[in-house]
Coordinates of C-alpha atoms in Angstrom, one line a residue:
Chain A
X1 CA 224.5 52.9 115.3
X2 CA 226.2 54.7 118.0
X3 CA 225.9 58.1 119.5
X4 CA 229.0 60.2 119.3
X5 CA 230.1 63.2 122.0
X6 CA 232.8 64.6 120.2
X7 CA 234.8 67.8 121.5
X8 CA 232.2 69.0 123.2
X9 CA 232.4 72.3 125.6
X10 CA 230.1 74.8 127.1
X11 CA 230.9 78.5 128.3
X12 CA 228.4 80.1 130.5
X13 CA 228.1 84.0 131.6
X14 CA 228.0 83.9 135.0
X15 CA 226.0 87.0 136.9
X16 CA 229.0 88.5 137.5
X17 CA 230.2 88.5 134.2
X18 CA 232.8 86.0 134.2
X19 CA 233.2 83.5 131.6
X20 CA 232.6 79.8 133.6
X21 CA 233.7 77.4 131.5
X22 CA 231.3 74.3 132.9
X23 CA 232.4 71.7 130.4
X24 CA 235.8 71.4 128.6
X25 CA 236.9 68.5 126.3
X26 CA 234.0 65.8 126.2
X27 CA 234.6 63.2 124.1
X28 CA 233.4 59.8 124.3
X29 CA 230.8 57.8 122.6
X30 CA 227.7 55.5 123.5
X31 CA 227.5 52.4 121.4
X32 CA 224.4 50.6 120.6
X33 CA 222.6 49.0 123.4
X34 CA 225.2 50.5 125.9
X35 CA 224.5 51.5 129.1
X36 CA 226.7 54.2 130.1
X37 CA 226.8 56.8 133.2
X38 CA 228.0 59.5 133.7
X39 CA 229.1 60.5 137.8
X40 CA 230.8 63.3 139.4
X41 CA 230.4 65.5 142.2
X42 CA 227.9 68.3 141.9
X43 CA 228.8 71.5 139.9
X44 CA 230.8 69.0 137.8
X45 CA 228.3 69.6 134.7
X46 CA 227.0 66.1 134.8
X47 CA 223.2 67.2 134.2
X48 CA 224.4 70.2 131.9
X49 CA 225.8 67.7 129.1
X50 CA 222.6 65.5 129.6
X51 CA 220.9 68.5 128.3
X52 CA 223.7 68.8 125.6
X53 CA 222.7 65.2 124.3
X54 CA 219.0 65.5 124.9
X55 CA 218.6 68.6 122.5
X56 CA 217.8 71.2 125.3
X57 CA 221.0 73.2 125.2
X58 CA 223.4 74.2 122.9
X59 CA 227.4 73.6 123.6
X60 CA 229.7 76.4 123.0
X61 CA 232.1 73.8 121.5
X62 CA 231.8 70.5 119.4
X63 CA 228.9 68.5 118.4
X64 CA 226.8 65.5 119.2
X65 CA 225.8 63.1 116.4
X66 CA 224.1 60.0 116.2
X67 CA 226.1 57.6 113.7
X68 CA 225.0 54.8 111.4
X69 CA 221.4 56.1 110.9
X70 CA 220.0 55.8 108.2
X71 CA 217.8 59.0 106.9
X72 CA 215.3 59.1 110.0
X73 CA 215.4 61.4 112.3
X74 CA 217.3 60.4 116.0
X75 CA 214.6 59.5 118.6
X76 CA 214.9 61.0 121.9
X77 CA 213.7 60.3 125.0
X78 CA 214.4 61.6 128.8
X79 CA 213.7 60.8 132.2
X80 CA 214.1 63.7 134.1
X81 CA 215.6 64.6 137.6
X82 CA 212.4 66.5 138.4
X83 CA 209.6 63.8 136.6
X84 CA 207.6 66.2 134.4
X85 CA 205.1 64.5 134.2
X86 CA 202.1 67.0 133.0
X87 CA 199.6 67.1 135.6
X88 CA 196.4 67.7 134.1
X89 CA 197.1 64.1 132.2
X90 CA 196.5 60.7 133.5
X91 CA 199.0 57.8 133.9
X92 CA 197.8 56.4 130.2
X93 CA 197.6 59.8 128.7
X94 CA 201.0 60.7 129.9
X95 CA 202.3 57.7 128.6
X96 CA 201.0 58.4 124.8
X97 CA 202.2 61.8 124.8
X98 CA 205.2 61.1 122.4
X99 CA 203.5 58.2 120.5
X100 CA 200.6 61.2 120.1
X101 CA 203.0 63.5 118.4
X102 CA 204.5 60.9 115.9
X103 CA 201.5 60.3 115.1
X104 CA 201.0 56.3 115.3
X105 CA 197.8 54.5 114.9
X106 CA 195.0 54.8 117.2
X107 CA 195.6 51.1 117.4
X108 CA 199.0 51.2 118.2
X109 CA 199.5 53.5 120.4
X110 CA 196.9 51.6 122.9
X111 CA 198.7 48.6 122.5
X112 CA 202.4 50.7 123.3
X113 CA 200.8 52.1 126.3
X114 CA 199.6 49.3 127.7
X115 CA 202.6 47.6 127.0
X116 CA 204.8 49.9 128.6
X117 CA 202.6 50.8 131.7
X118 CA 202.4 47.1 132.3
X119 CA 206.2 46.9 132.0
X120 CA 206.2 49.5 134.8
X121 CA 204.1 48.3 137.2
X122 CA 200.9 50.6 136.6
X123 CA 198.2 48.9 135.2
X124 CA 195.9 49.5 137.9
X125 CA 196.4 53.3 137.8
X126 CA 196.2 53.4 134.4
X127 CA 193.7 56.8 135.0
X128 CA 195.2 58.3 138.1
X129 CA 196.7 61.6 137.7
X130 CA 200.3 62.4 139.2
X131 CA 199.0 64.1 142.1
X132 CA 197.5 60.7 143.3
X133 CA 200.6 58.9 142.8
X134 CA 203.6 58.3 145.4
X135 CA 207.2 59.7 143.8
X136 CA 207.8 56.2 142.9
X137 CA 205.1 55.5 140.8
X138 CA 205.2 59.2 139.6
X139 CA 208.9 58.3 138.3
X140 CA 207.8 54.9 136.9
X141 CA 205.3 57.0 134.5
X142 CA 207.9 59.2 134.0
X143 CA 209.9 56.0 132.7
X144 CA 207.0 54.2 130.9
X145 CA 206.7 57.8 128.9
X146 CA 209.9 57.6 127.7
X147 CA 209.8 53.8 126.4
X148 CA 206.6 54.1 124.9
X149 CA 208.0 56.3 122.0
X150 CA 211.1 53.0 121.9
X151 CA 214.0 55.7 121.8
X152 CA 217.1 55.4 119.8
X153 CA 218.8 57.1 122.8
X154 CA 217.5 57.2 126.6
X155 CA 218.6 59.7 128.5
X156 CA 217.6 59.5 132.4
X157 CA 219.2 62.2 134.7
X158 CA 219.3 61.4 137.9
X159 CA 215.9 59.8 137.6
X160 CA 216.1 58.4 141.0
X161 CA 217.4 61.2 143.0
X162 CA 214.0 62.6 144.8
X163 CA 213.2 59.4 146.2
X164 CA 213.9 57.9 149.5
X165 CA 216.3 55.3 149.7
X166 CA 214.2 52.0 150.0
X167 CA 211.8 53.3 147.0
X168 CA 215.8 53.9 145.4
X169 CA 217.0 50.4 145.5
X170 CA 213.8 48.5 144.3
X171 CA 213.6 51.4 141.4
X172 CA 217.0 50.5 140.4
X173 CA 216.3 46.6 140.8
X174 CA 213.3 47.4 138.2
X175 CA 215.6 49.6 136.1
X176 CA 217.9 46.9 134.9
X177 CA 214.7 44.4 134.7
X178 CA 213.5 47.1 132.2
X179 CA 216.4 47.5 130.2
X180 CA 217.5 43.8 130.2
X181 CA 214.0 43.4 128.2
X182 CA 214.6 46.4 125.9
X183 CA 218.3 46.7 125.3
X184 CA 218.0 50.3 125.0
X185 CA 221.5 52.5 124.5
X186 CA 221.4 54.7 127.6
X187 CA 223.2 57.9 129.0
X188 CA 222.5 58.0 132.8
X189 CA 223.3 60.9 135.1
X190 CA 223.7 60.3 138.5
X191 CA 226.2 61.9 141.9
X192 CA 225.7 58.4 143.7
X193 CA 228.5 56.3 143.2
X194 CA 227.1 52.9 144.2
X195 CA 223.8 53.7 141.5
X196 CA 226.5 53.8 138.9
X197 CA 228.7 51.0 139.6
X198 CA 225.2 49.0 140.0
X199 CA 223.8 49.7 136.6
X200 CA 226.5 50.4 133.7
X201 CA 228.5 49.0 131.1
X202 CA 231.0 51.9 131.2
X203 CA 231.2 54.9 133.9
X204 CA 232.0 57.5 133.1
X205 CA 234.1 60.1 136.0
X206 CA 233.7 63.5 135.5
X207 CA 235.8 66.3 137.6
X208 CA 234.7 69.7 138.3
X209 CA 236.3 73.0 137.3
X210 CA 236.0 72.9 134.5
X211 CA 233.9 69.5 133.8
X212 CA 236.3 67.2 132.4
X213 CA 236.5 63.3 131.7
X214 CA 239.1 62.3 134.4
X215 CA 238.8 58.2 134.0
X216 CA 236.1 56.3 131.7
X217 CA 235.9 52.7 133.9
X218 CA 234.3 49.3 132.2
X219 CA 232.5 47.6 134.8
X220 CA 233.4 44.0 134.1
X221 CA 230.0 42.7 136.1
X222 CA 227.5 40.6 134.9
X223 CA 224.3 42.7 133.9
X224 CA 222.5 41.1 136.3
X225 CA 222.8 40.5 139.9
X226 CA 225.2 42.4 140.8
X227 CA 224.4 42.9 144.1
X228 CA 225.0 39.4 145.0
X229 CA 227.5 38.5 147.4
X230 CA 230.0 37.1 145.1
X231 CA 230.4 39.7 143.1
X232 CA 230.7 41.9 146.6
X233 CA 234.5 42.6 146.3
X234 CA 234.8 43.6 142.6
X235 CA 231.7 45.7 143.6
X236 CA 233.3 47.8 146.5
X237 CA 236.6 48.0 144.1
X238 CA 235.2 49.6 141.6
X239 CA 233.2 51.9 143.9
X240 CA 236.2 53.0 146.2
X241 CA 238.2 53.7 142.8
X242 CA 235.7 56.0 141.4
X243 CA 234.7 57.4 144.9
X244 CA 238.6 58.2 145.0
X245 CA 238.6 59.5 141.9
X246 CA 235.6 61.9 142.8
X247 CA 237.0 62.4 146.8
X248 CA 238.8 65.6 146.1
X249 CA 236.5 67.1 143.8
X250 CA 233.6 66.6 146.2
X251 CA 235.6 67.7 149.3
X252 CA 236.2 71.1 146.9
X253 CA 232.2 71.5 146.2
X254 CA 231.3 71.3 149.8
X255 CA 233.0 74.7 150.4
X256 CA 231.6 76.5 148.0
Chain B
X1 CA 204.0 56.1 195.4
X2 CA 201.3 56.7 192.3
X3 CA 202.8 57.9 189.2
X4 CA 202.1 61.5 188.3
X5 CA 201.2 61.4 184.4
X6 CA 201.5 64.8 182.4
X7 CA 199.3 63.8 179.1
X8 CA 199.8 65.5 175.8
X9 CA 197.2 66.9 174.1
X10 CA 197.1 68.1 170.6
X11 CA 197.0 71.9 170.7
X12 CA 196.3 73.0 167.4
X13 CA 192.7 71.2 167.5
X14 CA 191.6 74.3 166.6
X15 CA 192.9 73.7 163.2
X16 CA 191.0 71.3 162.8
X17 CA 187.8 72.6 164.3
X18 CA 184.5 71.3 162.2
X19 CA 181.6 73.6 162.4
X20 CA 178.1 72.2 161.4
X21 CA 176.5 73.0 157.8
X22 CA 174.0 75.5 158.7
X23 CA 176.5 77.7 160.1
X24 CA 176.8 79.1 156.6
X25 CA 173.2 80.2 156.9
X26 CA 173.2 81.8 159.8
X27 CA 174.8 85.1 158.9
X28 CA 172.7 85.5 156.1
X29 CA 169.2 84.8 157.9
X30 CA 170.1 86.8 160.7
X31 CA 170.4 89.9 158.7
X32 CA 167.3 89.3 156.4
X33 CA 165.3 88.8 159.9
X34 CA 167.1 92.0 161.3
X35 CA 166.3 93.6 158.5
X36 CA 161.9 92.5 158.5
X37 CA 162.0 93.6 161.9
X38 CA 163.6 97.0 161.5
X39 CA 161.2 97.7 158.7
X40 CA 158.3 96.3 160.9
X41 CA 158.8 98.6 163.6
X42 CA 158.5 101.4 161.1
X43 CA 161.7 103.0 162.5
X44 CA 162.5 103.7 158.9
X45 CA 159.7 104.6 155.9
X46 CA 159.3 101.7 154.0
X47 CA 160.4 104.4 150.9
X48 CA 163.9 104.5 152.2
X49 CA 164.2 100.9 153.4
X50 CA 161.7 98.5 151.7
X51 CA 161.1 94.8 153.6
X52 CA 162.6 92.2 152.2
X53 CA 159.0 90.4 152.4
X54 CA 157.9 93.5 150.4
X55 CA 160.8 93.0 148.2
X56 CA 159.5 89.4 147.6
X57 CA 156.5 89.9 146.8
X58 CA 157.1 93.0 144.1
X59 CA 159.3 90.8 142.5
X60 CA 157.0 87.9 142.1
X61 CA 154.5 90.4 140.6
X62 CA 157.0 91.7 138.5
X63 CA 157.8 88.3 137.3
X64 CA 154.6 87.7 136.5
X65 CA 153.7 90.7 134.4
X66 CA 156.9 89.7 132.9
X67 CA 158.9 93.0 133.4
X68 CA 161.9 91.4 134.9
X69 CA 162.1 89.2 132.0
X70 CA 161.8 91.8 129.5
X71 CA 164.5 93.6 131.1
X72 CA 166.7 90.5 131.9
X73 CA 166.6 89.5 128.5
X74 CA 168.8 92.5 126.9
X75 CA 170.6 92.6 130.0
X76 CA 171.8 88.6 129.5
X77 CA 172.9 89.3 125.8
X78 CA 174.8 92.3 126.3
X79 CA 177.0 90.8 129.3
X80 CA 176.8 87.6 127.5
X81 CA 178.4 88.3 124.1
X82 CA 180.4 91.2 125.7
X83 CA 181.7 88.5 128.4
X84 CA 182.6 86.0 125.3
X85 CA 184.3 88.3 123.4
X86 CA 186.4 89.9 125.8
X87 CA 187.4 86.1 127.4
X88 CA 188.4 84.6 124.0
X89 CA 190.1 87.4 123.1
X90 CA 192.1 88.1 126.0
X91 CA 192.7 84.1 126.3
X92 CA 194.3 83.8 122.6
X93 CA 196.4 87.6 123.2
X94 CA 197.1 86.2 126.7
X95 CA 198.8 82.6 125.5
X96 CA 200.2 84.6 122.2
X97 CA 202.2 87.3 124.9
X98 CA 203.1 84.9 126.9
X99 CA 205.0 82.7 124.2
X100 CA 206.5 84.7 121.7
X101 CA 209.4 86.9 123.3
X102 CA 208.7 89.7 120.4
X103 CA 204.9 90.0 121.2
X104 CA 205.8 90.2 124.9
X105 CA 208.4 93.0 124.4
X106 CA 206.0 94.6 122.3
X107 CA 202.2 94.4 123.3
X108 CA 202.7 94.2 127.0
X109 CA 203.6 97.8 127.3
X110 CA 200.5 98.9 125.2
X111 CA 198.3 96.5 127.7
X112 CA 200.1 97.7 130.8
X113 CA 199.3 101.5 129.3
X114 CA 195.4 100.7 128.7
X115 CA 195.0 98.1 131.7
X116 CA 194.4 101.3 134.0
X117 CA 191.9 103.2 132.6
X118 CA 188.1 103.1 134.2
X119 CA 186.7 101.5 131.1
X120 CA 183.4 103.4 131.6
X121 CA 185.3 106.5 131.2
X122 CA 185.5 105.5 127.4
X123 CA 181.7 104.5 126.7
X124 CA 180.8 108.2 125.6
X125 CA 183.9 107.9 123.4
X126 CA 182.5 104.7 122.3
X127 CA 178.6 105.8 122.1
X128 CA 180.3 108.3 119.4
X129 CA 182.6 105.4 117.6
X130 CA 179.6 102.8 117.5
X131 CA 176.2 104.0 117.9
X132 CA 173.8 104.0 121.2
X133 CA 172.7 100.8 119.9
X134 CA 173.9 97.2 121.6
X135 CA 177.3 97.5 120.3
X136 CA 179.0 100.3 122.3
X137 CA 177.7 98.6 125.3
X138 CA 179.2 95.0 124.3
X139 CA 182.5 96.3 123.4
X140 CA 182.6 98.3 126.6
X141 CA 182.0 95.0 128.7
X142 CA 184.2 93.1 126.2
X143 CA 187.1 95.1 127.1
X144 CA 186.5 95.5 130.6
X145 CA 186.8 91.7 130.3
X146 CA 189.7 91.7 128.3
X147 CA 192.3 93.2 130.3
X148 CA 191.9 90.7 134.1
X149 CA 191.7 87.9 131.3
X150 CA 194.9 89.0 129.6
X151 CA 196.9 89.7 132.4
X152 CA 196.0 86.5 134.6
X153 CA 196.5 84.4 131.3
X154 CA 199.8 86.1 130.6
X155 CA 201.0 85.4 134.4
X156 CA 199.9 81.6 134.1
X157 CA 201.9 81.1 130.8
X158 CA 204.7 82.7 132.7
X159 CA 204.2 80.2 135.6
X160 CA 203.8 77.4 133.7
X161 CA 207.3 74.6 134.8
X162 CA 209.6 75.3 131.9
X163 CA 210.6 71.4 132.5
X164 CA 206.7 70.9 131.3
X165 CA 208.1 72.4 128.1
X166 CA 211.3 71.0 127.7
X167 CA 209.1 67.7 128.5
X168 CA 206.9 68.6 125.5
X169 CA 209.6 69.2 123.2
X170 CA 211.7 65.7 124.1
X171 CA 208.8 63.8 123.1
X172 CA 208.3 65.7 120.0
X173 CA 205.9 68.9 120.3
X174 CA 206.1 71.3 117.8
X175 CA 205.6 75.1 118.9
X176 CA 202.0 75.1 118.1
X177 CA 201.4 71.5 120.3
X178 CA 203.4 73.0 123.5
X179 CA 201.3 75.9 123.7
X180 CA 198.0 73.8 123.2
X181 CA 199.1 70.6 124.8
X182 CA 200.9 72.1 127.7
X183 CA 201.1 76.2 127.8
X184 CA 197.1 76.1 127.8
X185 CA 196.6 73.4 130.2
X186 CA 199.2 75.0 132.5
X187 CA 198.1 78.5 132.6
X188 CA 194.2 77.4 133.0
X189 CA 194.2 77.6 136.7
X190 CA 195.3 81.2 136.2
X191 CA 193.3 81.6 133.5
X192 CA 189.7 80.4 135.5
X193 CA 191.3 83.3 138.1
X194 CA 191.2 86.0 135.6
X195 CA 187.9 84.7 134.4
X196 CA 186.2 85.5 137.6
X197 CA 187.7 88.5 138.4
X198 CA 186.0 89.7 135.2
X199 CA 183.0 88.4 135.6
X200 CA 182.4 91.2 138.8
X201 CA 183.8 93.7 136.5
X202 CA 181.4 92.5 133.2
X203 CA 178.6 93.0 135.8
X204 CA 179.6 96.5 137.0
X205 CA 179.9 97.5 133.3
X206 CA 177.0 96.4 132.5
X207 CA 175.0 98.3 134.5
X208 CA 177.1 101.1 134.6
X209 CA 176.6 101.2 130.9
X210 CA 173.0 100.6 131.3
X211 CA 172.1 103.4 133.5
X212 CA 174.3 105.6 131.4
X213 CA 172.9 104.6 127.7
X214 CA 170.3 102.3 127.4
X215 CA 166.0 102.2 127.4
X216 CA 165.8 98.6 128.9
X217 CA 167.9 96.3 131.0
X218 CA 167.8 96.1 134.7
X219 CA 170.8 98.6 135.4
X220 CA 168.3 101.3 133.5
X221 CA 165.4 99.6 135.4
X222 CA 167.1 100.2 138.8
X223 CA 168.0 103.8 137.8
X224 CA 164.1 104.5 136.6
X225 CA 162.6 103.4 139.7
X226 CA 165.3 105.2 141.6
X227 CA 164.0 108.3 139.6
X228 CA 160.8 107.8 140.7
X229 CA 161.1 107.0 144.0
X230 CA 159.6 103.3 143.8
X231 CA 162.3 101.6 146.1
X232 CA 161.0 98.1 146.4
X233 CA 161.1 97.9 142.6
X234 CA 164.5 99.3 142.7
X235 CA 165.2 96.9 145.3
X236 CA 163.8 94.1 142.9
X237 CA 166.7 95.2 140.7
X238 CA 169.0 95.0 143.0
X239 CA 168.2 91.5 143.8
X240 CA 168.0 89.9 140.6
X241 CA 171.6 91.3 139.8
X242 CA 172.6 89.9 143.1
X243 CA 171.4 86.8 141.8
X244 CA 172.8 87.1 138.2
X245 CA 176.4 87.3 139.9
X246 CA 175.8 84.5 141.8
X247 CA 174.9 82.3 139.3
X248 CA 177.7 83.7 136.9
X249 CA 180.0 82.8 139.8
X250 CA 178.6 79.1 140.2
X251 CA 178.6 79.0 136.2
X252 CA 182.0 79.5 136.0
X253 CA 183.0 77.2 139.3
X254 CA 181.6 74.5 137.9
X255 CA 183.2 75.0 134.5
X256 CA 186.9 74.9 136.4
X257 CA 185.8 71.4 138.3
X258 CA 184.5 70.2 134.8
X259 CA 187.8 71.4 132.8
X260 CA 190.6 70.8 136.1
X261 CA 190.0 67.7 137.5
X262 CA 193.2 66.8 138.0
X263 CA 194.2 70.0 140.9

């Protein structure tokens, strides 16, 4: 099974009435158990084709398919930028909301949950509502919501990006504990270059008027440990290649 | 040499300032003993200005002879069906203008065209439609209700995070599950606004509606004492719907701790 991006563009109508032409040309493809991400500077439609993949826009151009499945219906899931978690639910009833609607046993779904909010790190706050919770934890629900319904896809954008730096690095340390457990194939969105290089298989560069692929970059790193002191070179190579990639692009966004 | 120390001190403390509990009841005692005394002095007639120990005491008589109650009793059914009605109704046309782009376009204008209108201007309209009977008076409290409910639920669907929705539909909601899963729960703050508002209104209607068209309830109690010239009795009226709104208002405060713990 592997998700497909193929040809994929989108037009917008700016308020002026011009034609913006935000993505151009996508094509690429995430295999099974994959973890790709997708960095750029900001404007370069990074979050806008997340929302392509995830089902909450339409692109003016090409398709998105999921390949190899047979007869069920593609499973979805997404962390978002902003959490979303619904506030008048607790951690544990947060966590069942997709098992909820795809209707799973009564049984099941109490053993997902706890499952999953274990795997996160909430058990004790099982019945705390978001409001209680630091941004963190709020973003480990947010996570735990989305493995619960075991997506065929994952798509996080920018899951990471309202939290402080320290509360940053451990999230991503617990990421890759996560998803070395569940495999999961996984689009990521992200603007910080080290976050990328740290976490995928593939990275994807994106440039910016209009969004284009400019480089697709394997990260030949073990999964793990990465941020171990022998892998420090290949680390920083990889990061100063995309970063120079990006560098013009971003130097472009800050004066607009 | 000693060292000449400039300490900083927090001044906004007055933020902060606490004020004991029986500050509360201080405003409120002060005027009722203002009040005994005024009337005790017998610089106004007691027809005019009854004492609130006078006041008291009618009342408890009344109570007991069971005149309040058979007047209370009508009263509490009118307000409380019309109050049901016109909630529920203005809840579900609330939610359904607030979802569906084509009843927004549509009804909106017609509620926004209605919304303005003294609703006791339309009981004789609705004493002709429906009878002098319970049922012009219900519907006129019902839609007196209607309108703050319909509006405030409208404005919390409208506030509602779309990314609450786009949440919903990720993980699989269907159109009717977003609006009862997430619109409902979003909007509810909203919602328990609009809710109160109309409850002042529901009272003013009713009473209204009672001194207009009615042969029993306390809004046609007040206005027959007031005919007669009894002022403490009208004064008894006055109190228990003093005390009917203030219990309507705990009701209902007590139903948004219950139904929003999580604000």
């Amino acid at each position: 099974m592997k998700i497909v991006i193929e040809n994929v563009g989108k037009t917008f109508t700016s308020a002026k009435k011009e034609q913006v032409t935000a993505l151009e040309d996508i094509n690429f493809s995430i295999d099974e158990k994959e973890f790709v991400v997708l960095v750029g500077p900001s404007g370069c439609g990074k979050s806008t084709l997340l929302n392509i993949v995830g089902g909450l826009l339409s692109p003016s151009s090409g398709s998105v398919y999921f390949e190899g499945m047979m007869d069920k219906e593609p499973n979805l899931a997404i962390v978002f930028q902003e959490i979303a978690l619904f506030p008048w639910r607790t951690v544990y009833q947060n966590v069942i909301y997709g098992l909820e609607e795809k209707k799973v046993s009564k049984q099941e779904l109490k053993e997902k949950a706890d499952f999953y909010i274990d795997m996160v790190g909430l058990t004790e706050f099982k019945d705390a509502y978001p409001k209680q919770l630091s941004g963190g934890m709020k973003q480990r629900v947010g996570i735990g919501r989305a493995l619960a319904v075991e997506p065929d896809l994952l798509l996080m954008d920018e899951p990471f990006s309202a939290l402080d730096a320290q509360t940053r690095t451990l999230m991503q340390e617990e990421l890759l504990t996560i998803w070395n457990r569940t495999q999961l194939s996984t689009l990521y969105v992200t603007h910080n270059i080290q976050e990328a290089v740290y976490l995928a298989d593939r990275v994807i560069v994106l440039s910016r008027h209009p969004g284009q692929i400019k480089s697709i970059i394997d990260i030949d790193l073990p999964k793990m440990g990465r941020g171990e002191e022998q892998y420090r070179d290949k680390f920083e190579r990889y990061a100063d290649e995309i970063w120079q990639l990006i560098r013009n692009d971003a130097v472009e966004a800050l004066k607009e | 040499m000693t060292v000449h120390k400039q300490i900083i001190t927090n001044r906004v403390a007055f933020l902060e300032k606490k004020v004991p509990l029986y500050a509360s009841a201080l405003g409120l005692i002060g005027l009722l003993v203002l009040w005994e005394i005024i009337c005790s002095t017998k610089i106004v007639s007691p027809l005019f200005l009854p004492a609130p120990s006078a006041i008291v005491v009618t009342g408890w008589d009344m109570l007991i002879s069971g005149e309040i109650t058979r007047n209370l009793g009508p009263s509490l059914y009118r307000i409380g069906l019309g109050y049901t009605i016109g909630s529920v109704v203005g809840i579900l046309v609330g939610l359904i203008l607030g979802f569906s782009k084509w009843a927004d376009a549509i009804g909106t204008p017609v509620v926004y065209a209605i919304y303005p209108i003294p609703k006791i201007a339309l009981l004789p309209l609705f004493v002709l439609w429906l009878g002098i009977g319970e049922l012009s008076k219900v519907t006129i409290i019902a839609l007196g209700v209607f309108f703050p409910v319909v509006i405030n639920t409208f404005s919390g669907v409208k506030s509602v995070d779309q990314i609450l929705i786009k949440a919903a539909v990720t993980f699989g909601s269907n159109h009717f599950n977003v609006i009862r899963k997430v619109i409902l729960p979003g909007a509810l703050p909203m919602i328990f606004a609009g809710l109160k508002l109309a409850a002042g209104t529901s009272l003013l209607l009713l009473v209204a509606a009672e001194m207009i068209a009615a042969q029993n309830g306390i809004g046609s109690m007040v206005l027959h004492y007031g005919n007669l010239m009894i002022t403490t009795k009208l004064m008894v009226g006055v109190l228990v719907l003093s005390l009917l709104g203030l219990t309507f208002n705990r009701l209902l405060q007590w139903l948004e701790n219950k139904l929003l713990p999580w604000r």
